[in-house]
XYZ file of C-alpha atoms in Angstrom:
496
model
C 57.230 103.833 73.865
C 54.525 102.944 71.788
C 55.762 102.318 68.035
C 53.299 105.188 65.937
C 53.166 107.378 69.436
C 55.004 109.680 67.078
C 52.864 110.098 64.529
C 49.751 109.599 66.599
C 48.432 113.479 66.015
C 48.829 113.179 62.375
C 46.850 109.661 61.541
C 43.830 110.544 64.174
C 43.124 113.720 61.621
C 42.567 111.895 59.235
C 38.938 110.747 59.848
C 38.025 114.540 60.232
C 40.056 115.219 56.944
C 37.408 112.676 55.281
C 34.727 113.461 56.806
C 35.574 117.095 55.679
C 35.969 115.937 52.368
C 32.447 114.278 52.650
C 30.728 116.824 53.661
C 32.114 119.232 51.004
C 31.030 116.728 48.665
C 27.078 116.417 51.076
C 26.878 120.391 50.172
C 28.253 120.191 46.599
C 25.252 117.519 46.203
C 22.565 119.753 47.837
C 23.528 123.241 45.438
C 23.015 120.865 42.879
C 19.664 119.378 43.528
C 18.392 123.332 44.157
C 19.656 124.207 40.695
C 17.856 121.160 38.714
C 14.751 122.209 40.353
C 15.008 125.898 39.558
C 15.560 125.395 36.332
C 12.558 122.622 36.081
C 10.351 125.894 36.752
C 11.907 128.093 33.900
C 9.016 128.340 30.558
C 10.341 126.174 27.890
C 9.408 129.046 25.403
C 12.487 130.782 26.918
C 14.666 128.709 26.448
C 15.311 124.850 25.905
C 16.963 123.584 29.532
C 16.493 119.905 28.912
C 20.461 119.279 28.158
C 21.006 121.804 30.816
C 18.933 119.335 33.063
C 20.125 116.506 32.119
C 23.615 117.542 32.663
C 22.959 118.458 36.067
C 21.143 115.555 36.914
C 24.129 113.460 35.802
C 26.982 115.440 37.606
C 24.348 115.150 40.910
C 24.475 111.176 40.337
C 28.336 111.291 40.213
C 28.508 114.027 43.570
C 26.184 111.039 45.265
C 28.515 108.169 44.393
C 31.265 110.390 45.674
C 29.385 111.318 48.924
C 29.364 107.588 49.539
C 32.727 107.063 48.315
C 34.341 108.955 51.319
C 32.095 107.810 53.867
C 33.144 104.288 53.246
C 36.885 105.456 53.114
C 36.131 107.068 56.497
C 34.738 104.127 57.745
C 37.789 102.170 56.561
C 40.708 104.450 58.086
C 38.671 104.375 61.618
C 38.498 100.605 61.645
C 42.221 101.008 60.271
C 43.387 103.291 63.425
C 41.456 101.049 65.640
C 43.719 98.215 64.338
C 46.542 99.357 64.183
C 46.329 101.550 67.936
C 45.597 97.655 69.533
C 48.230 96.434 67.877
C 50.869 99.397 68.717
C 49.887 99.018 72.408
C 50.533 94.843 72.371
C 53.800 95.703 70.391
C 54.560 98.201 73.165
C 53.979 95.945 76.027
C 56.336 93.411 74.210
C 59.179 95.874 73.973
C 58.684 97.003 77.597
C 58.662 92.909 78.737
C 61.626 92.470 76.808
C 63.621 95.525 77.868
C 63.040 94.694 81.471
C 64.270 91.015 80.545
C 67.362 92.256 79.312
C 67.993 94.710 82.494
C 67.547 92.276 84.315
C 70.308 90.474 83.024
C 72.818 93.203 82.249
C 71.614 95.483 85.031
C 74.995 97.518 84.442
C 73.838 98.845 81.019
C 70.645 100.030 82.928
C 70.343 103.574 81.558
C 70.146 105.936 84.872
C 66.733 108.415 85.138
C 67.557 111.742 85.105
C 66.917 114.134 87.901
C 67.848 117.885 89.244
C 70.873 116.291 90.652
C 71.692 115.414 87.125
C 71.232 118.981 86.202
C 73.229 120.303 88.839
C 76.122 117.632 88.111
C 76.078 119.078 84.799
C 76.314 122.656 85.866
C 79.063 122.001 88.066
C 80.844 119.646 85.744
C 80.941 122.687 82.841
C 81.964 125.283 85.533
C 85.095 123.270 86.409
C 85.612 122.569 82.913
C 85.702 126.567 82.319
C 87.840 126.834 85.389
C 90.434 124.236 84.594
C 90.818 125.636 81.280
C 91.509 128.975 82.597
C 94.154 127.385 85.046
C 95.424 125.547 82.594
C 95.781 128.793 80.527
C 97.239 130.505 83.081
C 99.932 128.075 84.015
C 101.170 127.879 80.731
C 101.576 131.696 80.219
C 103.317 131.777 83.296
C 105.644 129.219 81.705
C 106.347 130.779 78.250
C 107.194 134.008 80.285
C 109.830 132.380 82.320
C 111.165 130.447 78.846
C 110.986 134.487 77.737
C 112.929 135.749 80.569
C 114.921 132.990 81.630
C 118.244 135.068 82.080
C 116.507 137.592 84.935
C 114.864 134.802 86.496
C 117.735 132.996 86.752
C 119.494 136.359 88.071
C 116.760 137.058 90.959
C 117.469 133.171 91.493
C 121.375 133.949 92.528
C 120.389 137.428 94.698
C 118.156 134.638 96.403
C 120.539 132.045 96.963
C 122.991 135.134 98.260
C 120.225 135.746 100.649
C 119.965 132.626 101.746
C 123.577 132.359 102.695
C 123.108 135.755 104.536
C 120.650 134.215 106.403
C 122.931 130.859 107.120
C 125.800 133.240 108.074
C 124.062 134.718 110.720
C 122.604 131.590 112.099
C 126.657 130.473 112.656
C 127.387 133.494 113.969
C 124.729 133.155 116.500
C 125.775 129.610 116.713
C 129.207 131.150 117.990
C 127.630 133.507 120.287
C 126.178 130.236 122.104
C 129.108 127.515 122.052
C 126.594 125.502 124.272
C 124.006 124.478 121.531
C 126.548 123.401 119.334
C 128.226 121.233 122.438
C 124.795 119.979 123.149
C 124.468 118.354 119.337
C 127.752 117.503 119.872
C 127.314 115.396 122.765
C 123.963 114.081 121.150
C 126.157 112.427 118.185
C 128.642 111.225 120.306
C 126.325 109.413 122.192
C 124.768 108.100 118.465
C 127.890 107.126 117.790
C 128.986 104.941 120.849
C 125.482 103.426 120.960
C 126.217 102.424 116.787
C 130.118 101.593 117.478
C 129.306 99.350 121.021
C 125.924 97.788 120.282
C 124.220 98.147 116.615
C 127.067 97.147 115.171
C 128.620 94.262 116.916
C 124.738 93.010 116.380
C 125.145 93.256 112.541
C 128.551 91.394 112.247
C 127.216 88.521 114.386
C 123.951 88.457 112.371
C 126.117 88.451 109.218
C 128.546 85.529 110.455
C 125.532 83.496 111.641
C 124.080 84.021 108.023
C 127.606 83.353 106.226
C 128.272 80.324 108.546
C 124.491 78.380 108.466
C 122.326 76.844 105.796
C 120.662 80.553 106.719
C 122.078 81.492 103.763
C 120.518 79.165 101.286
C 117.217 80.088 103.007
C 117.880 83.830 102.006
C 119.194 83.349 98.658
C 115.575 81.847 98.233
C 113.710 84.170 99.478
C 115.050 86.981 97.891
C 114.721 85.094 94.822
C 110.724 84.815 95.087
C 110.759 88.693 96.762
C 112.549 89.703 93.313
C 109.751 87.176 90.977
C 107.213 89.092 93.576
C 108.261 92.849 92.838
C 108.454 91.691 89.071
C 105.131 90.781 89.147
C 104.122 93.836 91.119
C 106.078 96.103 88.330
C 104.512 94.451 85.709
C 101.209 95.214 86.484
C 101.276 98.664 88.045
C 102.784 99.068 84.415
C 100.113 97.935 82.547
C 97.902 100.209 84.973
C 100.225 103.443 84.137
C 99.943 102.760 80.391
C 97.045 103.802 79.312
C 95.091 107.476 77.914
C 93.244 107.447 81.278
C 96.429 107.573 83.298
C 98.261 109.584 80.492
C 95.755 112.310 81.093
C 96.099 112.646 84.513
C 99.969 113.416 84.276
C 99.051 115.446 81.924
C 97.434 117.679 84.381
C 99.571 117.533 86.870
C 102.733 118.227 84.440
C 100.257 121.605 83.683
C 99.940 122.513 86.737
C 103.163 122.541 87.797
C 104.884 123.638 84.421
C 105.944 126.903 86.334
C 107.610 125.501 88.914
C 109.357 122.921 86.654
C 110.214 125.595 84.735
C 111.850 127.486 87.335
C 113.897 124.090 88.261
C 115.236 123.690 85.225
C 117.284 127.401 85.530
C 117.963 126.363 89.425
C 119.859 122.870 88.127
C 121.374 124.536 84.855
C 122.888 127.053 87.181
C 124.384 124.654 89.975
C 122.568 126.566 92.674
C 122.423 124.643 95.710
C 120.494 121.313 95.786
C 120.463 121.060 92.373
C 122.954 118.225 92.404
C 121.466 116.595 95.469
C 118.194 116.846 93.568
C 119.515 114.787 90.510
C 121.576 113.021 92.668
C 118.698 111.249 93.686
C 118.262 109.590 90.434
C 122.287 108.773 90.428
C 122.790 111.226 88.078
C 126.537 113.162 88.629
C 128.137 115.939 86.498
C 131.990 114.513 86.737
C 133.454 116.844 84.583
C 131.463 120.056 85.974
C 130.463 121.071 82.681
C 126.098 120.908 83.279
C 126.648 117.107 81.140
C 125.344 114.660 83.902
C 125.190 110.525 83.258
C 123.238 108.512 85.776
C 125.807 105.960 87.939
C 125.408 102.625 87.006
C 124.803 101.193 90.491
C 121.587 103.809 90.706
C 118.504 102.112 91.823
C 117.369 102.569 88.905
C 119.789 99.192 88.023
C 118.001 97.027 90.458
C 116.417 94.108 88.261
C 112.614 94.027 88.864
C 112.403 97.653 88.436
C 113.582 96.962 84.566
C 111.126 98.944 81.937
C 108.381 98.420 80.239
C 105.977 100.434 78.391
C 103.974 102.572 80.820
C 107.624 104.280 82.044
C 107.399 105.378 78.043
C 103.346 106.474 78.493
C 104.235 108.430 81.478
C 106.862 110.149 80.628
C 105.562 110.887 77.357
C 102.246 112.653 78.472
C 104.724 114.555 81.204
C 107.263 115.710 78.755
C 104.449 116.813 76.069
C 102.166 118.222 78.431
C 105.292 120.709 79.160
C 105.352 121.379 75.270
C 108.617 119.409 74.276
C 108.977 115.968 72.825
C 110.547 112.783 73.557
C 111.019 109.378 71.289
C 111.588 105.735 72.015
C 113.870 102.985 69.402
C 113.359 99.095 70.562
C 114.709 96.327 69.122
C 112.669 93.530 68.264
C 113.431 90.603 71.294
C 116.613 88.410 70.248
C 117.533 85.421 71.903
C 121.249 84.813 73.683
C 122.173 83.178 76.099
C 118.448 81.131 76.526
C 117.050 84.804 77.477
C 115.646 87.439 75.350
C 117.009 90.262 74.986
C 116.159 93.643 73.597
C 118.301 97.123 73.097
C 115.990 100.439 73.761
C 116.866 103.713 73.380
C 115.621 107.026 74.290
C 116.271 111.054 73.561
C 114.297 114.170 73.759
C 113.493 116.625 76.549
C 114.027 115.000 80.065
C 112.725 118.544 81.956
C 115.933 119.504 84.300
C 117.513 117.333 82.978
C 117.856 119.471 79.804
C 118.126 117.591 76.271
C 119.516 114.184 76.901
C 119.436 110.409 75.185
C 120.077 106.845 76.855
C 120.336 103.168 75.185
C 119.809 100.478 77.623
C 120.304 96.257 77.669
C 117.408 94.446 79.384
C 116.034 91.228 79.562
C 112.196 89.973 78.651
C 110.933 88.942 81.875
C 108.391 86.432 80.615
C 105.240 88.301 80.001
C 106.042 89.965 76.920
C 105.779 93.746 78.692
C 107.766 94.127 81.642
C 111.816 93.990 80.998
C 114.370 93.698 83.487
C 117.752 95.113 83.647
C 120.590 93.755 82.051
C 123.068 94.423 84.127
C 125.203 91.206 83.957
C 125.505 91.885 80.628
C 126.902 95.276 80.506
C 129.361 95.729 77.327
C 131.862 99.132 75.840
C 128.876 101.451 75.341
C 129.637 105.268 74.249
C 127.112 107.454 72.929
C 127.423 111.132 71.273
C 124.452 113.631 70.869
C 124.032 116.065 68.708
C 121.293 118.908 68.562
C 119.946 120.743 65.144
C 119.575 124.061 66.697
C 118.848 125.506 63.462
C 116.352 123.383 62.774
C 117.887 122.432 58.867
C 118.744 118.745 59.126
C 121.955 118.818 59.636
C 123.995 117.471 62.435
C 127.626 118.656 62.366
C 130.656 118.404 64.572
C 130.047 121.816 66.390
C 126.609 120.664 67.411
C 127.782 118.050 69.634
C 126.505 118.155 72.783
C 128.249 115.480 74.396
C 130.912 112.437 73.253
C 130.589 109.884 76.164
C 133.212 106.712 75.832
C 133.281 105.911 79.902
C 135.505 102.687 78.662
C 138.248 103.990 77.326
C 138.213 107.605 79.487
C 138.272 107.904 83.141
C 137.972 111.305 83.557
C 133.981 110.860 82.458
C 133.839 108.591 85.255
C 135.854 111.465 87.857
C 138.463 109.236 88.244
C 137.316 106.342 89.532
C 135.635 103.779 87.684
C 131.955 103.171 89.215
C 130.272 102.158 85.815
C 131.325 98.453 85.621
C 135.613 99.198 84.858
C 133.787 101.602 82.460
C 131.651 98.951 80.806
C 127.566 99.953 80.736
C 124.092 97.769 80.882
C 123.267 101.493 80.250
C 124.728 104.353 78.743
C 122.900 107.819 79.317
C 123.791 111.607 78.966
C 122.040 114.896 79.486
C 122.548 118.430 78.707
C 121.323 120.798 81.012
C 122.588 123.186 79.383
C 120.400 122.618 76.248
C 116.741 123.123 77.472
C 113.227 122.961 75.915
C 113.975 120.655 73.022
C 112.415 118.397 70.573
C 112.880 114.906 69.843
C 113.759 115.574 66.296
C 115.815 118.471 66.826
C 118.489 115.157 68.451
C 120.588 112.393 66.804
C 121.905 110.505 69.044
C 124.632 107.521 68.256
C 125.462 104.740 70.205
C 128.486 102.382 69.665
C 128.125 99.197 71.045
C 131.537 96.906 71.189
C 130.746 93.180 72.228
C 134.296 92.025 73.200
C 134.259 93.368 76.335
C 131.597 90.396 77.547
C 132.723 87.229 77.599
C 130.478 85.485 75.067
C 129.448 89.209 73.550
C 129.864 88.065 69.715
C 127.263 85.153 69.790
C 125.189 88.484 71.280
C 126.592 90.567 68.352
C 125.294 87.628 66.012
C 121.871 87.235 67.521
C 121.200 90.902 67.698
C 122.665 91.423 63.846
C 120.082 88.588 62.935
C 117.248 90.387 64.697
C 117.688 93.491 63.120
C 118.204 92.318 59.487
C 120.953 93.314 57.229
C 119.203 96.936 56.280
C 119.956 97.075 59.757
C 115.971 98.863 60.386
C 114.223 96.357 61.091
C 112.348 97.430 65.102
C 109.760 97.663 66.574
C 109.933 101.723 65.971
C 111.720 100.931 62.821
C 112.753 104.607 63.399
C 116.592 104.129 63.898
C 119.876 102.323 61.523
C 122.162 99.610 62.667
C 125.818 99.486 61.285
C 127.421 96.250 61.800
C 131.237 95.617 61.861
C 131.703 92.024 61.771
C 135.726 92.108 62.031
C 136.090 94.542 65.281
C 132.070 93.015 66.297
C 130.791 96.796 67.123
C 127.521 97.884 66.341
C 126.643 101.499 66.003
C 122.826 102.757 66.353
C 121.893 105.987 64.368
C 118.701 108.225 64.919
């Protein structure tokens, strides 16, 4: 674009203006003249005109001068224009040369043209803007109603369920009718079975003594070793790719979309109606005393190494949990070293959806790259955890607001009897009230005691953790959370 192409309209009037001005002046002159010569003619004995004269012949010298005056200036601001319009246009070519240099180079900066596609992109891209928003709208009214009417919903829920088992009842019965489709499935997983007990798995107990028995072994150790560095690897990055806005705001999304129907699960697994369990199950989580307080088993899959933590588990879960207008927050410890690893101790509570209010503290291990940590489940030590919940909303956390006191060490019965979490030790102590929905992260303190006799080397870990997190005992990465240190009994106890 040429550089005065702006302000072309106004500079090209101004040699009219002058010339205007010039010929104001031209006529000025002229009325003049006509008036000295009329009054030449008037009879001196009348009266004496000479000064009269005189003055007029003066100003008329002066109107000349000025006539000339502006025609020069005209003159001057044409050749001016003229100037300055060649060089605006070799100024403009310039810019034009150089702008094609540059797109030439960085061709992916090239502005796109805009066309009636562009238009109609536009048109389309408001509409579903407009739409979504409405949809959005929608979904979340339908959520706050359910919140609103959560005791009939979960009611209509049961007369459902009831149904349901109608519905199975009369299958058996017709099931009984007809002895011969049930003899036919029968027969069907008998035949499964002789087929596993006579061929599959004679097959897998020679495979496994030919792997026990041959440097096969050593060959498998190895390659499940560089299979484990591989998914690491693979973790690590899909990780980096799941933390970011972009990513966040797609969760977000889908979270709105289906905040009804996570609503609605939340009632189904707070009242144990069928396949609630199974549902959480899936995760390891178990409710061993039957009270809605679930803790995820320590052999979950959850414990496998590579798929550890890092990060974009936090973005993800952070953008689902607000998006379904609760809360959730993260403590870290800044990376100590023990036993020529480094080590960190991270901690989460808030709103985990079905889940209900919950809070976990977790050992893992620095994998090398600063982001992705694995599990620490070698290192599991006497973990126990209590959360509370500030219903009231005044700051104050007492006894009767306990939601849960977890010690799986010393008790048992939180295990159901049998002792699945390590003899009751934990790389990872959780616990979740489903009874307790819709919460937010402040409304929680949670507390976790950790005692490091019950590892082997656990106080030079007790020692390199106190020295990590300073003698204030605040010093993190959140620097939202307080470590008390007791240096005879080597237990340290995490507030926030």
């Amino acid at each position: 674009m040429a550089t005065i192409t702006l302000y072309a309209s106004r500079v090209n009037l101004m040699p009219g203006l002058f010339g205007s001005l010039k010929g104001s002046v031209n006529s000025y002159t002229g009325s003049l003249d006509l008036l000295r010569r009329g009054a030449l003619g008037i009879d001196s004995s009348i009266c004496d005109l000479e000064d009269v004269i005189s003055a007029l012949r003066s100003s008329s010298d002066t109107q000349e001068a000025l006539e000339e005056f502006w025609g020069d200036l005209q003159e001057a601001a044409e050749d001016f224009i003229d100037e300055v319009a060649e060089i605006d246009e070799e100024v403009s070519e310039l810019i034009a040369t150089a702008e094609e240099d540059f797109y030439s180079l960085y061709d992916y900066l090239r502005p796109e043209d805009g066309s009636w596609l562009d238009s109609i992109g536009d048109f389309f891209s408001d509409l579903l803007s407009d739409s979504w928003d409405f949809l959005a709208g929608l979904c979340q009214s339908a959520t706050e109603w359910i919140r609103a009417h959560r005791d009939e919903i979960a009611e209509v829920l049961h007369k459902l369920v009831d149904l349901g088992e109608e519905l199975i009842g009369h299958v058996k019965d017709f099931l009984d009718d007809h002895p011969w489709i049930g003899e036919f499935f029968s027969f069907l997983g008998d035949a499964a079975g002789f087929v596993y007990d006579n061929l599959i798995s004679p097959l897998i107990d020679l495979a496994s003594y030919i792997y026990d028995n041959t440097p096969l072994h050593y060959l498998g150790d190895f390659l499940y070793d560089k299979f484990k560095d591989l998914a690491t690897l693979i973790i690590s990055g899909v990780g980096r790719l799941i933390n970011t806005d972009e990513f966040g705001w797609v969760v977000d999304k889908v979270i709105t979309l289906l905040s009804p129907v996570i609503e609605i699960g939340k009632i189904w697994t707070a009242e144990k109606l069928p396949g609630g369990d199974f549902v959480v199950g899936l995760i390891g989580a178990i409710d061993p005393d039957g009270d809605g307080v679930y803790h995820i088993k320590q052999d979950t899959w959850q414990g496998w190494g590579p798929i550890g933590y890092n990060p974009g588990y936090d973005n993800v879960f952070r953008y689902g949990v607000e998006a379904d207008g609760n809360s959730i927050d993260v403590y870290k410890t800044y990376d100590f070293t023990f036993d020529g690893q480094e080590f960190v101790f991270w901690a989460w509570k808030g709103d985990y959806m079905n889940l209900g209010a919950g809070s976990e503290t977790g050992i893992y291990i620095n994998s090398g790259d600063d982001f992705h940590y694995l599990t620490g489940t070698d290192y599991a030590l006497d973990m126990s955890m209590t959360l509370s919940y500030d219903a009231n909303n005044d700051g104050i956390f007492s006894e009767d607001e306990v939601l849960f006191d977890y010690n799986p060490f010393t008790d048992n019965s939180q295990n159901g009897g049998k002792p699945w979490a390590n003899d009751g030790r934990q790389w990872w102590v959780n616990g979740f009230d489903t009874n307790t929905q819709n919460v937010q992260a402040e409304q929680l303190q949670s507390v976790t005691t950790v005692r490091f006799d019950s590892l082997e080397n656990g106080d030079e870990m007790y020692e390199a953790l106190k020295t990590s997190v300073g003698e204030d005992g605040n010093i993190s990465t959140t620097n939202n959370g307080h470590w008390e240190f007791d240096d005879e009994n080597h237990t340290a106890t995490l507030t926030w």
